[in-house]
mmCIF file of C-alpha atoms in Angstrom:
data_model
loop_
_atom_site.group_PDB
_atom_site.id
_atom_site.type_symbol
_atom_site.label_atom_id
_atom_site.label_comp_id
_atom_site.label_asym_id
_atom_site.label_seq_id
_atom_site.Cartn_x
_atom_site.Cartn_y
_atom_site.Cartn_z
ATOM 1 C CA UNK I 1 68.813 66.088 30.072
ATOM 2 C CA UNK I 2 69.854 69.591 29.384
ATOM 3 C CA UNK I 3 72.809 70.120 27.495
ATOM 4 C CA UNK I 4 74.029 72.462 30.477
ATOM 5 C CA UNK I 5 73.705 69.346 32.643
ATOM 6 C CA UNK I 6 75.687 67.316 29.955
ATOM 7 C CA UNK I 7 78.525 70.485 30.465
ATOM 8 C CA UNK I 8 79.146 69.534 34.187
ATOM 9 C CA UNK I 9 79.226 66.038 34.321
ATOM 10 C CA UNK I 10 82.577 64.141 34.434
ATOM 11 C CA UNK I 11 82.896 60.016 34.532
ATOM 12 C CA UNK I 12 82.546 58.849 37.649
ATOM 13 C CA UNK I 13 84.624 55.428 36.486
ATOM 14 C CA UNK I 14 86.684 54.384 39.060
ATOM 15 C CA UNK I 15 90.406 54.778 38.752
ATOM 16 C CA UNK I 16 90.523 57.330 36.125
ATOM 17 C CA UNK I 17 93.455 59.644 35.572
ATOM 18 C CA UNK I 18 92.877 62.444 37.179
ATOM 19 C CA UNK I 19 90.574 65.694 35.181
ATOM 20 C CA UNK I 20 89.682 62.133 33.409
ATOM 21 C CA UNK I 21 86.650 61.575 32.593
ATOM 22 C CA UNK I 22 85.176 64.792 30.919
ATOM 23 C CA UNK I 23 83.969 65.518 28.528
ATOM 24 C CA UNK I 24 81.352 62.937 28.198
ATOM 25 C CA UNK I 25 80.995 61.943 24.413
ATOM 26 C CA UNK I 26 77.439 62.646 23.301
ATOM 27 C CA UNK I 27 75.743 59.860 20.916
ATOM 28 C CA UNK I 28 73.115 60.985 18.658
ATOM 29 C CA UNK I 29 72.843 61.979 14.907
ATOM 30 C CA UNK I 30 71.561 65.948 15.858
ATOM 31 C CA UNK I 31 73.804 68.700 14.198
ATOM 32 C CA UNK I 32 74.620 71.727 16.495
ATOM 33 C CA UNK I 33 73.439 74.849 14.958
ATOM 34 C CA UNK I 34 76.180 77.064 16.787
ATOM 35 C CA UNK I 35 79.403 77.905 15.120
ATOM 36 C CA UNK I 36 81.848 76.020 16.295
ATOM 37 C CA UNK I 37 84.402 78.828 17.898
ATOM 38 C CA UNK I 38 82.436 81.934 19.740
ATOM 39 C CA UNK I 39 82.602 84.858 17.431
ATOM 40 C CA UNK I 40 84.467 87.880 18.435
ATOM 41 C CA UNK I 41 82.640 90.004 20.364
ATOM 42 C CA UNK I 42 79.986 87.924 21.390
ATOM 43 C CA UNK I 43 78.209 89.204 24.886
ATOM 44 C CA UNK I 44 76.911 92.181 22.773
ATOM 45 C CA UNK I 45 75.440 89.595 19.985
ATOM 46 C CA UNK I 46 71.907 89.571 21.084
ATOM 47 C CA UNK I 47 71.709 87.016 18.282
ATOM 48 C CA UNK I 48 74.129 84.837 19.360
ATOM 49 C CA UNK I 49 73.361 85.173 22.838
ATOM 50 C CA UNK I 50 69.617 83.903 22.081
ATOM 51 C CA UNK I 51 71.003 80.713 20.551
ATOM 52 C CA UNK I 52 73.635 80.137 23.341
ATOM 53 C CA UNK I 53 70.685 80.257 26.013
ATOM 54 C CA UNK I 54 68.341 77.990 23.833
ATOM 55 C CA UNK I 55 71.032 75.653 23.218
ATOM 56 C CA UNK I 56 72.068 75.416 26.718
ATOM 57 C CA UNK I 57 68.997 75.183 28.295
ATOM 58 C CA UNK I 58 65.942 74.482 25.646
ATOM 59 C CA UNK I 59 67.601 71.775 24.070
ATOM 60 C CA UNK I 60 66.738 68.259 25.724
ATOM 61 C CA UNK I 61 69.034 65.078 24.810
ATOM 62 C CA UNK I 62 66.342 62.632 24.989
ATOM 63 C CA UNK I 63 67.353 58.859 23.780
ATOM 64 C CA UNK I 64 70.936 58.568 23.334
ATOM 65 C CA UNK I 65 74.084 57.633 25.584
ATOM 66 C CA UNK I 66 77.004 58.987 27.025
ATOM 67 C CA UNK I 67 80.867 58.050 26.152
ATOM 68 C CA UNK I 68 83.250 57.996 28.792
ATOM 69 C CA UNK I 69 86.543 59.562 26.669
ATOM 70 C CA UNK I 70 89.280 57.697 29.356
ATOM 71 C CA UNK I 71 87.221 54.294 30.095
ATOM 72 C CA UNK I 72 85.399 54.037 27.263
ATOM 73 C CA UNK I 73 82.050 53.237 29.335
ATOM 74 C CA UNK I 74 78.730 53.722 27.628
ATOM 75 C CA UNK I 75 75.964 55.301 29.893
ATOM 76 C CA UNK I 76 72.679 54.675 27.671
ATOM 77 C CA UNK I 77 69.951 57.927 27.798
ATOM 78 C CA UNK I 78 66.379 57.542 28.027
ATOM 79 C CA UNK I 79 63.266 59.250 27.927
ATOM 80 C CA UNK I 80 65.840 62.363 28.928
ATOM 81 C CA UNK I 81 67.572 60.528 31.852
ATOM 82 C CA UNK I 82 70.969 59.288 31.902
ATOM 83 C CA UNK I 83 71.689 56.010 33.327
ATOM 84 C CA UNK I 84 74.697 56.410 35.322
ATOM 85 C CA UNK I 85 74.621 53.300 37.404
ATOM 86 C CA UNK I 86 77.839 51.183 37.350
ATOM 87 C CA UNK I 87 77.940 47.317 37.352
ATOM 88 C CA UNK I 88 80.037 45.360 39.680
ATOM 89 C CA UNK I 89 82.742 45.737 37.308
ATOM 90 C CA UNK I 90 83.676 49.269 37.512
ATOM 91 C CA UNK I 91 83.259 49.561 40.985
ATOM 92 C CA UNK G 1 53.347 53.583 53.422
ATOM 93 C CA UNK G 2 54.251 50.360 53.605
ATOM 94 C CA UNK G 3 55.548 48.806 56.514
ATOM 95 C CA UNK G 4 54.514 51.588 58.372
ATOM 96 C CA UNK G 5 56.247 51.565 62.116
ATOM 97 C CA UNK G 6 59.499 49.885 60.605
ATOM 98 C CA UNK G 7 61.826 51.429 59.094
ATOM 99 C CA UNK G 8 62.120 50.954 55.116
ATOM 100 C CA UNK G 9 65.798 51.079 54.970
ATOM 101 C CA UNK G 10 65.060 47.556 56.580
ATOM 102 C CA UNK G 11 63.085 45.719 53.662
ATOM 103 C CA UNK G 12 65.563 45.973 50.507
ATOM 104 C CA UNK G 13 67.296 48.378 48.842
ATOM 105 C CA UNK G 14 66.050 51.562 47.650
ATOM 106 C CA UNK G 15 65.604 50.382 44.393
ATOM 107 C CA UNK G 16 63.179 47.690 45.236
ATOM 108 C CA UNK G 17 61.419 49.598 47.902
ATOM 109 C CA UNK G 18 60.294 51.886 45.858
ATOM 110 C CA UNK G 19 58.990 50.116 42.975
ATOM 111 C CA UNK G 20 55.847 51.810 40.615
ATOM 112 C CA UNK G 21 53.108 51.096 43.102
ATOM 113 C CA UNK G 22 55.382 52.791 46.196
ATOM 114 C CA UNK G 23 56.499 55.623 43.839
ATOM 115 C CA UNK G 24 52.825 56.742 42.764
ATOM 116 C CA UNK G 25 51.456 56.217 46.311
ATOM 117 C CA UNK G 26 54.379 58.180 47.814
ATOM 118 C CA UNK G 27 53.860 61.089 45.683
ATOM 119 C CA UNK G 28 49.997 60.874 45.781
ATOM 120 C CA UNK G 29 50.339 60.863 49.587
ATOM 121 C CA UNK G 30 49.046 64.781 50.811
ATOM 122 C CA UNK G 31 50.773 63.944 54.306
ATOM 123 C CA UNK G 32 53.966 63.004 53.044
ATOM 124 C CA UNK G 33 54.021 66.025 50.286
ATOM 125 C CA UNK G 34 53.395 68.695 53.331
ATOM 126 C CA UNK G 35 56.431 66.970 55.038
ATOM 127 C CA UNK G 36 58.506 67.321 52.111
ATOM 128 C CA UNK G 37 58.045 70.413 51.093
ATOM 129 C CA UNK G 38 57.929 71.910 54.811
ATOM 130 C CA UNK G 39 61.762 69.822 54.916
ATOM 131 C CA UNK G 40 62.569 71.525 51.762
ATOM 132 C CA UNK G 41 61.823 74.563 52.997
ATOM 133 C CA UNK G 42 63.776 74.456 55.655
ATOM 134 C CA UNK G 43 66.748 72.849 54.168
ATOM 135 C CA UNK G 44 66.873 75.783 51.974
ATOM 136 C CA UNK G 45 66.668 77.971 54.303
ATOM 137 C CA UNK G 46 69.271 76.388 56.160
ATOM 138 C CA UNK G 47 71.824 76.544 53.000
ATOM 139 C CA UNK G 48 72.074 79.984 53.619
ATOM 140 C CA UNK G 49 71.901 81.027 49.171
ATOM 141 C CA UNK G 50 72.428 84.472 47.991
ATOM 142 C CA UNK G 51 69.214 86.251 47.967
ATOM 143 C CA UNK G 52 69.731 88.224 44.826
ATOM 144 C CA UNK G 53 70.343 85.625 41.934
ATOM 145 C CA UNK G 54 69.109 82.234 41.207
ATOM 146 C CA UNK G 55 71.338 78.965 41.980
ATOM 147 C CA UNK G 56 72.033 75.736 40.728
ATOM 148 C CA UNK G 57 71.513 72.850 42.883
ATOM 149 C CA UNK G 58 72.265 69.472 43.647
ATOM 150 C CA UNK G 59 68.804 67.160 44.945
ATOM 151 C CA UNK G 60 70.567 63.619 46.487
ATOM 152 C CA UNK G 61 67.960 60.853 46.553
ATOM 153 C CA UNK G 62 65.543 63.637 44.526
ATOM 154 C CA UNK G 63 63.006 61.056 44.138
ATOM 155 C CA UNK G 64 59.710 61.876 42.270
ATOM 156 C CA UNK G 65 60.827 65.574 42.660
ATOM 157 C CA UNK G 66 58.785 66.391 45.309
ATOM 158 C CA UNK G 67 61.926 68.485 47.014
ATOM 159 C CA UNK G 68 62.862 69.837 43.395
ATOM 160 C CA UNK G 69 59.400 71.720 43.144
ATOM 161 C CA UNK G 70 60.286 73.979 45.795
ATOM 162 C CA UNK G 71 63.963 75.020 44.519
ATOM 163 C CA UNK G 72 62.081 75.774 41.052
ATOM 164 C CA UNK G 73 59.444 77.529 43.247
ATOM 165 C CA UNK G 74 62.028 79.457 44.788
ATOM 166 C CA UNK G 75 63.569 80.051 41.285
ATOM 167 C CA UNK G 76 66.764 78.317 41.473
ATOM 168 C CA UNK G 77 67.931 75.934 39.406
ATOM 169 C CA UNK G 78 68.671 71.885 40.379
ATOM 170 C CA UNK G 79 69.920 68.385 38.950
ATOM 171 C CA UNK G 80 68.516 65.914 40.552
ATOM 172 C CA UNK G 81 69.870 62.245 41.465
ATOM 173 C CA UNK G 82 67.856 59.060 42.270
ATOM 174 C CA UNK G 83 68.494 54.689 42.500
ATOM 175 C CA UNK G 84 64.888 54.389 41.996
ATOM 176 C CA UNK G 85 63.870 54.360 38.455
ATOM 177 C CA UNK G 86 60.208 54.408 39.472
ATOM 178 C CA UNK G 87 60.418 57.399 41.417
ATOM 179 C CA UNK G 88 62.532 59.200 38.212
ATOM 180 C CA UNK G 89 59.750 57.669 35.870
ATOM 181 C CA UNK G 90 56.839 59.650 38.442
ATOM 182 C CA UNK G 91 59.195 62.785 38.100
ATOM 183 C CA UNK G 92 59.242 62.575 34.609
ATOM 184 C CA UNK G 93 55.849 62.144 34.709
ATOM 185 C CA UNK G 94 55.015 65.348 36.898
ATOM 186 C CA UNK G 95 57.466 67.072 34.257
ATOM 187 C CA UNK G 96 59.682 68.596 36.573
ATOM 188 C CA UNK G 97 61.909 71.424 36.293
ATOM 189 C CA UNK G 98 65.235 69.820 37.159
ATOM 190 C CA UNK G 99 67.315 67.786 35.354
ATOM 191 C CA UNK G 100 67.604 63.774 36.117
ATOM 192 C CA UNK G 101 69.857 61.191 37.061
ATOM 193 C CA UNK G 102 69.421 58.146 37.371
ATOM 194 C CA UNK G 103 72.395 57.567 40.108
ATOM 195 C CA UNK G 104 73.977 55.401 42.461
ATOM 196 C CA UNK G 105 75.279 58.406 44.907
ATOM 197 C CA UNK G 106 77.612 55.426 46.981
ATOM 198 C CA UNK G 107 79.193 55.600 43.564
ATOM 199 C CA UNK G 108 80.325 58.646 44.107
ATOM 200 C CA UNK G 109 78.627 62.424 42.543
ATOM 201 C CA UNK G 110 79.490 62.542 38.804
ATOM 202 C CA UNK G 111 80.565 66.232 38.144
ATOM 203 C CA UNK G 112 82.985 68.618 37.435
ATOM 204 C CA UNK G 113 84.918 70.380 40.731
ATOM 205 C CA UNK G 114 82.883 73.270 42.172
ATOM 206 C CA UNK G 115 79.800 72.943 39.503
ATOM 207 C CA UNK G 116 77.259 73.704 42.634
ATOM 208 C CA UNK G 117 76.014 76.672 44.541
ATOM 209 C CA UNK G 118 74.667 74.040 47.192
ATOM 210 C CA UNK G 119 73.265 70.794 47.614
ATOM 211 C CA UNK G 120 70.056 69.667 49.540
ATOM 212 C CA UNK G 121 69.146 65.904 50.497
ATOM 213 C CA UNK G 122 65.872 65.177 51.822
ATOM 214 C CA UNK G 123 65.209 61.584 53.635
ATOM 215 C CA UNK G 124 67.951 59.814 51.723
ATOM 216 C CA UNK G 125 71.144 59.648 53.053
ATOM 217 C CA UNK G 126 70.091 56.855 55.944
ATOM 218 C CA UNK G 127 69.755 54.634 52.572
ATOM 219 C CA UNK G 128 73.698 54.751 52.435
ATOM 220 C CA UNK G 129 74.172 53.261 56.118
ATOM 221 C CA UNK G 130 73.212 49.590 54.351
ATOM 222 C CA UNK G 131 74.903 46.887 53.304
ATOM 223 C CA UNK G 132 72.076 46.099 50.035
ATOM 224 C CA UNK G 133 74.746 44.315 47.947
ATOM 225 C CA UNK G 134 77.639 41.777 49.335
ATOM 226 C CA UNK G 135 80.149 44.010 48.158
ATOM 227 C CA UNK G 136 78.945 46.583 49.853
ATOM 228 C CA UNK G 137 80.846 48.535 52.595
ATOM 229 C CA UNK G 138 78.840 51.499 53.701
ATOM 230 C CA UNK G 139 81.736 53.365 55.785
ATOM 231 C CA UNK G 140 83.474 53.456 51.614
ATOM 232 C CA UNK G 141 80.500 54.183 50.404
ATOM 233 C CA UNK G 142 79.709 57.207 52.748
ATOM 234 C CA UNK G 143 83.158 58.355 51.908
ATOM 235 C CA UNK G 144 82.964 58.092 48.620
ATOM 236 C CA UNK G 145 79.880 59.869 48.431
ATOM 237 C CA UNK G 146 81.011 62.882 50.864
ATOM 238 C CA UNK G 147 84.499 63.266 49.168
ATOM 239 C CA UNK G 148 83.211 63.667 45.518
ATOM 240 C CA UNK G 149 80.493 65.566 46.941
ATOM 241 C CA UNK G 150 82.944 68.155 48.310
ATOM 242 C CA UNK G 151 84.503 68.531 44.771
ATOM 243 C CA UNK G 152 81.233 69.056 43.007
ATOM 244 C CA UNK G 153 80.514 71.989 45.325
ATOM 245 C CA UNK G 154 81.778 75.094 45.003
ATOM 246 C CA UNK G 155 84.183 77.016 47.871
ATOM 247 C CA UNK G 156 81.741 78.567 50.532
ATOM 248 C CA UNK G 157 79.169 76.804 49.564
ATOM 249 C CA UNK G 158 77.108 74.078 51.714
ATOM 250 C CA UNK G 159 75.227 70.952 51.375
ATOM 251 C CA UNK G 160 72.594 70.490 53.854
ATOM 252 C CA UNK G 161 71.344 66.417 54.442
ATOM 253 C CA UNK G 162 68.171 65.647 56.004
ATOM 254 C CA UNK G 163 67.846 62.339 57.575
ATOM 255 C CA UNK G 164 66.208 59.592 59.598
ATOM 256 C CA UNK G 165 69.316 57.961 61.612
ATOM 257 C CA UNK G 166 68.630 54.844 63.266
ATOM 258 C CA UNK G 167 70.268 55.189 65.940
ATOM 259 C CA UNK G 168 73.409 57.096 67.894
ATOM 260 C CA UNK G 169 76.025 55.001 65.872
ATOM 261 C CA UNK G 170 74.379 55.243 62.454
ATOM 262 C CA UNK G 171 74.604 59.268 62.735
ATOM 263 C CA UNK G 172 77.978 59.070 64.353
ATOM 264 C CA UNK G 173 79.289 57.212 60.808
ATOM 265 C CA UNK G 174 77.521 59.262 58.764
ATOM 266 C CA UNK G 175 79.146 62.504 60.061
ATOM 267 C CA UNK G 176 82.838 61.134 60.586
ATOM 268 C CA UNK G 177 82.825 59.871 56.897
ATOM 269 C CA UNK G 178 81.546 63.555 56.244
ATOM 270 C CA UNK G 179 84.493 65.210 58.239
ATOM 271 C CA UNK G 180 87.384 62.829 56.648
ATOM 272 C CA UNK G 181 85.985 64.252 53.376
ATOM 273 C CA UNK G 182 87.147 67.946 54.364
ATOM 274 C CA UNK G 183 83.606 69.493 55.409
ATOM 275 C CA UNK G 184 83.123 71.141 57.947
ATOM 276 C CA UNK G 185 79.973 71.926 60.597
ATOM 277 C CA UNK G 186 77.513 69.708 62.140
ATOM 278 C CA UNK G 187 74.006 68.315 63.054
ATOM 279 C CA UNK G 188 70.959 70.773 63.506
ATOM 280 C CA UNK G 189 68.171 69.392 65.466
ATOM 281 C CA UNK G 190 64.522 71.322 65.034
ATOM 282 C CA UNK G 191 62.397 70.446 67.740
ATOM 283 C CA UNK G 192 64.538 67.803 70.034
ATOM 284 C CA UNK G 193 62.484 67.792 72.352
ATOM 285 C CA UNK G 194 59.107 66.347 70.764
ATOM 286 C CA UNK G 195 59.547 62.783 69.018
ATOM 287 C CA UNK G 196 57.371 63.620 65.893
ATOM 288 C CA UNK G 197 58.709 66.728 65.267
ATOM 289 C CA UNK G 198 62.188 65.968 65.546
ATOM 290 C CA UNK G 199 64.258 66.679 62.606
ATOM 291 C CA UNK G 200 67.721 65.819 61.859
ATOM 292 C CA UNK G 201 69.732 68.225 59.285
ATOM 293 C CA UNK G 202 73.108 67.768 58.948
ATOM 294 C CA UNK G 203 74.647 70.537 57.769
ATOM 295 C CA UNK G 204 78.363 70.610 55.724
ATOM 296 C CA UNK G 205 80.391 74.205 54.755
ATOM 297 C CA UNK G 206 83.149 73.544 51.998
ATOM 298 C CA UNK G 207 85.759 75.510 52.747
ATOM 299 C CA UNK G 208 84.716 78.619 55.244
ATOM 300 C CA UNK G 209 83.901 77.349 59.252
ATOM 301 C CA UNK G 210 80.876 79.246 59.329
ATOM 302 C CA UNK G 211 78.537 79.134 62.509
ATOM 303 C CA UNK G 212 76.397 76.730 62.879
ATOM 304 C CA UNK G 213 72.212 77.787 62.261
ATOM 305 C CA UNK G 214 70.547 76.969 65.805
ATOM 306 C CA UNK G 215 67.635 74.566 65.481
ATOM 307 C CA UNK G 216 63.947 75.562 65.999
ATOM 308 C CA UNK G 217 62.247 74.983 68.809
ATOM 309 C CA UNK G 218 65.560 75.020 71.087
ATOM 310 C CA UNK G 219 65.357 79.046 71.472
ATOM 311 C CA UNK G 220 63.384 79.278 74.701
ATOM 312 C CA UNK G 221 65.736 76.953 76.658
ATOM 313 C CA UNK G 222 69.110 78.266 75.645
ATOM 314 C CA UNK G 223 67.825 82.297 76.504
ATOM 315 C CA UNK G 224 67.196 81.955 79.955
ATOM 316 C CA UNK G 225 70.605 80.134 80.318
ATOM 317 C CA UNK G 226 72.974 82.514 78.545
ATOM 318 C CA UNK G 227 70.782 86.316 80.206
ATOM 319 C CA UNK G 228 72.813 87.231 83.281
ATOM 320 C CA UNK G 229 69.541 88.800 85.487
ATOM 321 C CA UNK G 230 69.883 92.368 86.407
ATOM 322 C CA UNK G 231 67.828 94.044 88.575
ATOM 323 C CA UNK G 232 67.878 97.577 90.176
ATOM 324 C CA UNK G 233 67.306 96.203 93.694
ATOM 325 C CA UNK G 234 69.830 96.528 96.677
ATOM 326 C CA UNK G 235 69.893 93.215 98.310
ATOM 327 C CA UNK G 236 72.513 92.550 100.771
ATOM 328 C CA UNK G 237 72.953 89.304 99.366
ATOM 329 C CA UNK G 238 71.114 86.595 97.475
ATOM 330 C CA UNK G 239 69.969 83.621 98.948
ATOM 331 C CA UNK G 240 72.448 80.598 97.464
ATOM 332 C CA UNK G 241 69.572 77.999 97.521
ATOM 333 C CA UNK G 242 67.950 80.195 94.779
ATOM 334 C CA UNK G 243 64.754 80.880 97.176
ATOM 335 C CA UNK G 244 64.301 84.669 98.345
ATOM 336 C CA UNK G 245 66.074 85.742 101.336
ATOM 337 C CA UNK G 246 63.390 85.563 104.302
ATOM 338 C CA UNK G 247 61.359 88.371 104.919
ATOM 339 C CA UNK G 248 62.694 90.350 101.834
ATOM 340 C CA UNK G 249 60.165 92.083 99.456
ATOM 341 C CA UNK G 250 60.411 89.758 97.154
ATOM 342 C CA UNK G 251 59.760 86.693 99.481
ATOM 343 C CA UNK G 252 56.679 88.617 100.793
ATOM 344 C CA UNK G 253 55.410 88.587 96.992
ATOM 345 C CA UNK G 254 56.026 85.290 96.316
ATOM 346 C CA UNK G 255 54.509 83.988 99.890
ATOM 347 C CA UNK G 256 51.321 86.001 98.818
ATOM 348 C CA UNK G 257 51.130 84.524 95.628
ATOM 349 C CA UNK G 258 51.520 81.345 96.982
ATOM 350 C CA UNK G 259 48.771 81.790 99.436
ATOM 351 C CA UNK G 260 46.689 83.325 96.421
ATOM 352 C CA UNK G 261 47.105 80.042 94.481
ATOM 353 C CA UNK G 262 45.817 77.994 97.829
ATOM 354 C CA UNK G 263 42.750 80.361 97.020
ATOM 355 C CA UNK G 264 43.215 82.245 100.339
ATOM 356 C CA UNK G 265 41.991 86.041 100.874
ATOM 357 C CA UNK G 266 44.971 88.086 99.876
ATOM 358 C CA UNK G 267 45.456 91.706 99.920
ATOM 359 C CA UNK G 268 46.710 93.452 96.824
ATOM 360 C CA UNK G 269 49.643 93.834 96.162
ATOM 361 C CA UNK G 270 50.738 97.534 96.149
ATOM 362 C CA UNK G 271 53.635 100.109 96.686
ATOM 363 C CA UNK G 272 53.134 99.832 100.347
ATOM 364 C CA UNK G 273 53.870 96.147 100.465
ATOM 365 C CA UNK G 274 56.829 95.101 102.100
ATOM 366 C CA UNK G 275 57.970 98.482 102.684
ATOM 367 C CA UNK G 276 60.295 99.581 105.105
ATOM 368 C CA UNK G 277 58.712 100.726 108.297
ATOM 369 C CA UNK G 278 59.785 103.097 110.623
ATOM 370 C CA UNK G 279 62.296 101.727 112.880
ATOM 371 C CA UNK G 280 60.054 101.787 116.334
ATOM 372 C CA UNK G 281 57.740 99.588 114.262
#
């Protein structure tokens, strides 16, 4: 899964608060190499830009899970796809 | 396939019906990859995308990725969502383009509001229509599905279902659940004439009523019924019973066509014929 997929999903938990549900706590021990707040300036840094893109779109989450911040919920990763089924409880 | 004749919706849940073996003989299958992509093809077509920039996508029921191939091909950009881990594992496999999910989309479409330029489904949606689980209602699960997936698209944007309805009712469901989610539009029909070519695309807009794309194969038909005819003639009026008035130019033509077909001698037909004589004639 593509961390730009990761950036658009939102728990689909039933009974959430509503604009619940995102962002989806990722699991895994993998430091970011982006600095945390976008530098000043920062559609001219070629650089910067370069990094964005790979992060975004080169990096794959491959084992790992998924945090629900409002429900807590725990959707496990594998092989790069998120299992987002829900048991009869949550439904 | 298996069970060919019957419908597969009718065996088990998606999840079971397309375990390993199904997944890697569905995929394998050159018949049922033509179909898919040809249904693709038109699907996209039918969303109606920007033609200068690449879009991302949402694949319903994406399967092995069979569908997903052709949005890469056409160099967009898709997430795909699937019950069958089987047919994910075969898309892994075949290291598609798009991302994965494995999804329940009765559940309801897991995104953010307005995240997608569009959304395709091909042969999945008639999975919805049943009842696989006890607590299963598939009018709430239709609805559930619809409504989120009207968040998760963006404004002017469409989502365009291809499906196998079982019947008048099933399709009738499907599309009411659809409108009580806020789309709007309707069903396209390719080809309703022939059985095997017959495709049903049912085709949402979020937010803008556009028109409605006319189906293929339904062109020829619907000409001839809108075209006033105009001709240059004088006739002092037209026969009601649609046949030429008696005697008329026209009538003579037809007469010696007719007589032509019965493989009679006919003279040609020329500028002289059915002239006006002189009146002593």
């Amino acid at each position: 899964m593509k961390l730009l997929t990761h950036n658009l999903l939102s728990s689909h938990v039933p009974g959430l608060r509503p604009g619940g549900g995102f962002p989806l706590r990722i699991e895994l021990g993998h430091p970011s190499e982006l600095p945390p707040e976008p530098i000043p300036n920062f559609e001219a840094d070629e650089e910067f830009l370069r990094r964005v893109h790979h992060v975004l779109l080169e990096v794959e989450v491959l084992e790992g899970s998924l945090q629900c911040p409002d429900s807590g919920r725990r959707f496990p990763i594998s092989k790069g796809v998120p299992n987002l089924l829900l048991t009869e409880d949550d439904a | 396939m298996a069970g060919s004749g019957r419908r597969p919706e009718h065996r088990g849940p998606p999840e079971l019906f397309y375990d390993e073996a199904e997944a890697r003989k569905y995929t394998q299958n050159s018949r049922v990859v033509e179909i898919q992509s040809q249904m693709s093809e038109r699907a996209v077509e039918l969303l109606g995308l920007p033609e200068d920039r690449p879009c991302l996508l949402l694949d319903v029921g994406c399967g092995s990725g069979l569908s997903g191939d052709y949005i890469s091909e056409e160099g967009h950009y898709w997430i795909g969502m699937d019950i069958s881990p089987a047919m994910l594992d075969v898309a892994v496999e075949r290291e598609v383009e798009g991302d994965l999910l494995l999804a329940d989309v009765g559940h309801g479409i897991p995104f953010r509001p307005g995240m997608f330029d569009g959304c395709i489904s091909i042969s999945a949606v008639q999975w919805l229509c049943n009842a696989d689980k006890k607590s299963h209602s598939p009018p709430k699960r239709l609805y559930r599905f619809f409504s989120t997936l009207y968040t998760a698209l963006a404004r002017g944007s469409r989502a365009v279902l291809q499906l196998y309805p079982e019947n008048s009712e099933q399709l009738e469901l499907i599309t009411a659940q659809a409108m009580r989610a806020g789309f709007t539009g309707g069903m396209v029909v390719d080809y309703p004439n022939s059985t095997k070519a017959k495709k049903f695309f049912l085709c949402l807009f979020v937010g803008t009523s556009g028109t409605l794309p006319k189906g293929l194969g339904t062109e020829c038909v619907n000409e001839e019924l809108h075209q006033a005819k105009f001709t240059n003639e004088r006739t002092r009026f037209r026969n009601v019973k649609g046949k030429s008035v008696k005697k008329s130019r026209d009538w003579i033509l037809e007469k010696k066509e007719r007589r032509r077909r019965q493989g009679k001698e006919v003279r040609a037909d020329t500028k002289y014929t059915g002239r006006k004589r002189r009146p002593h004639f």
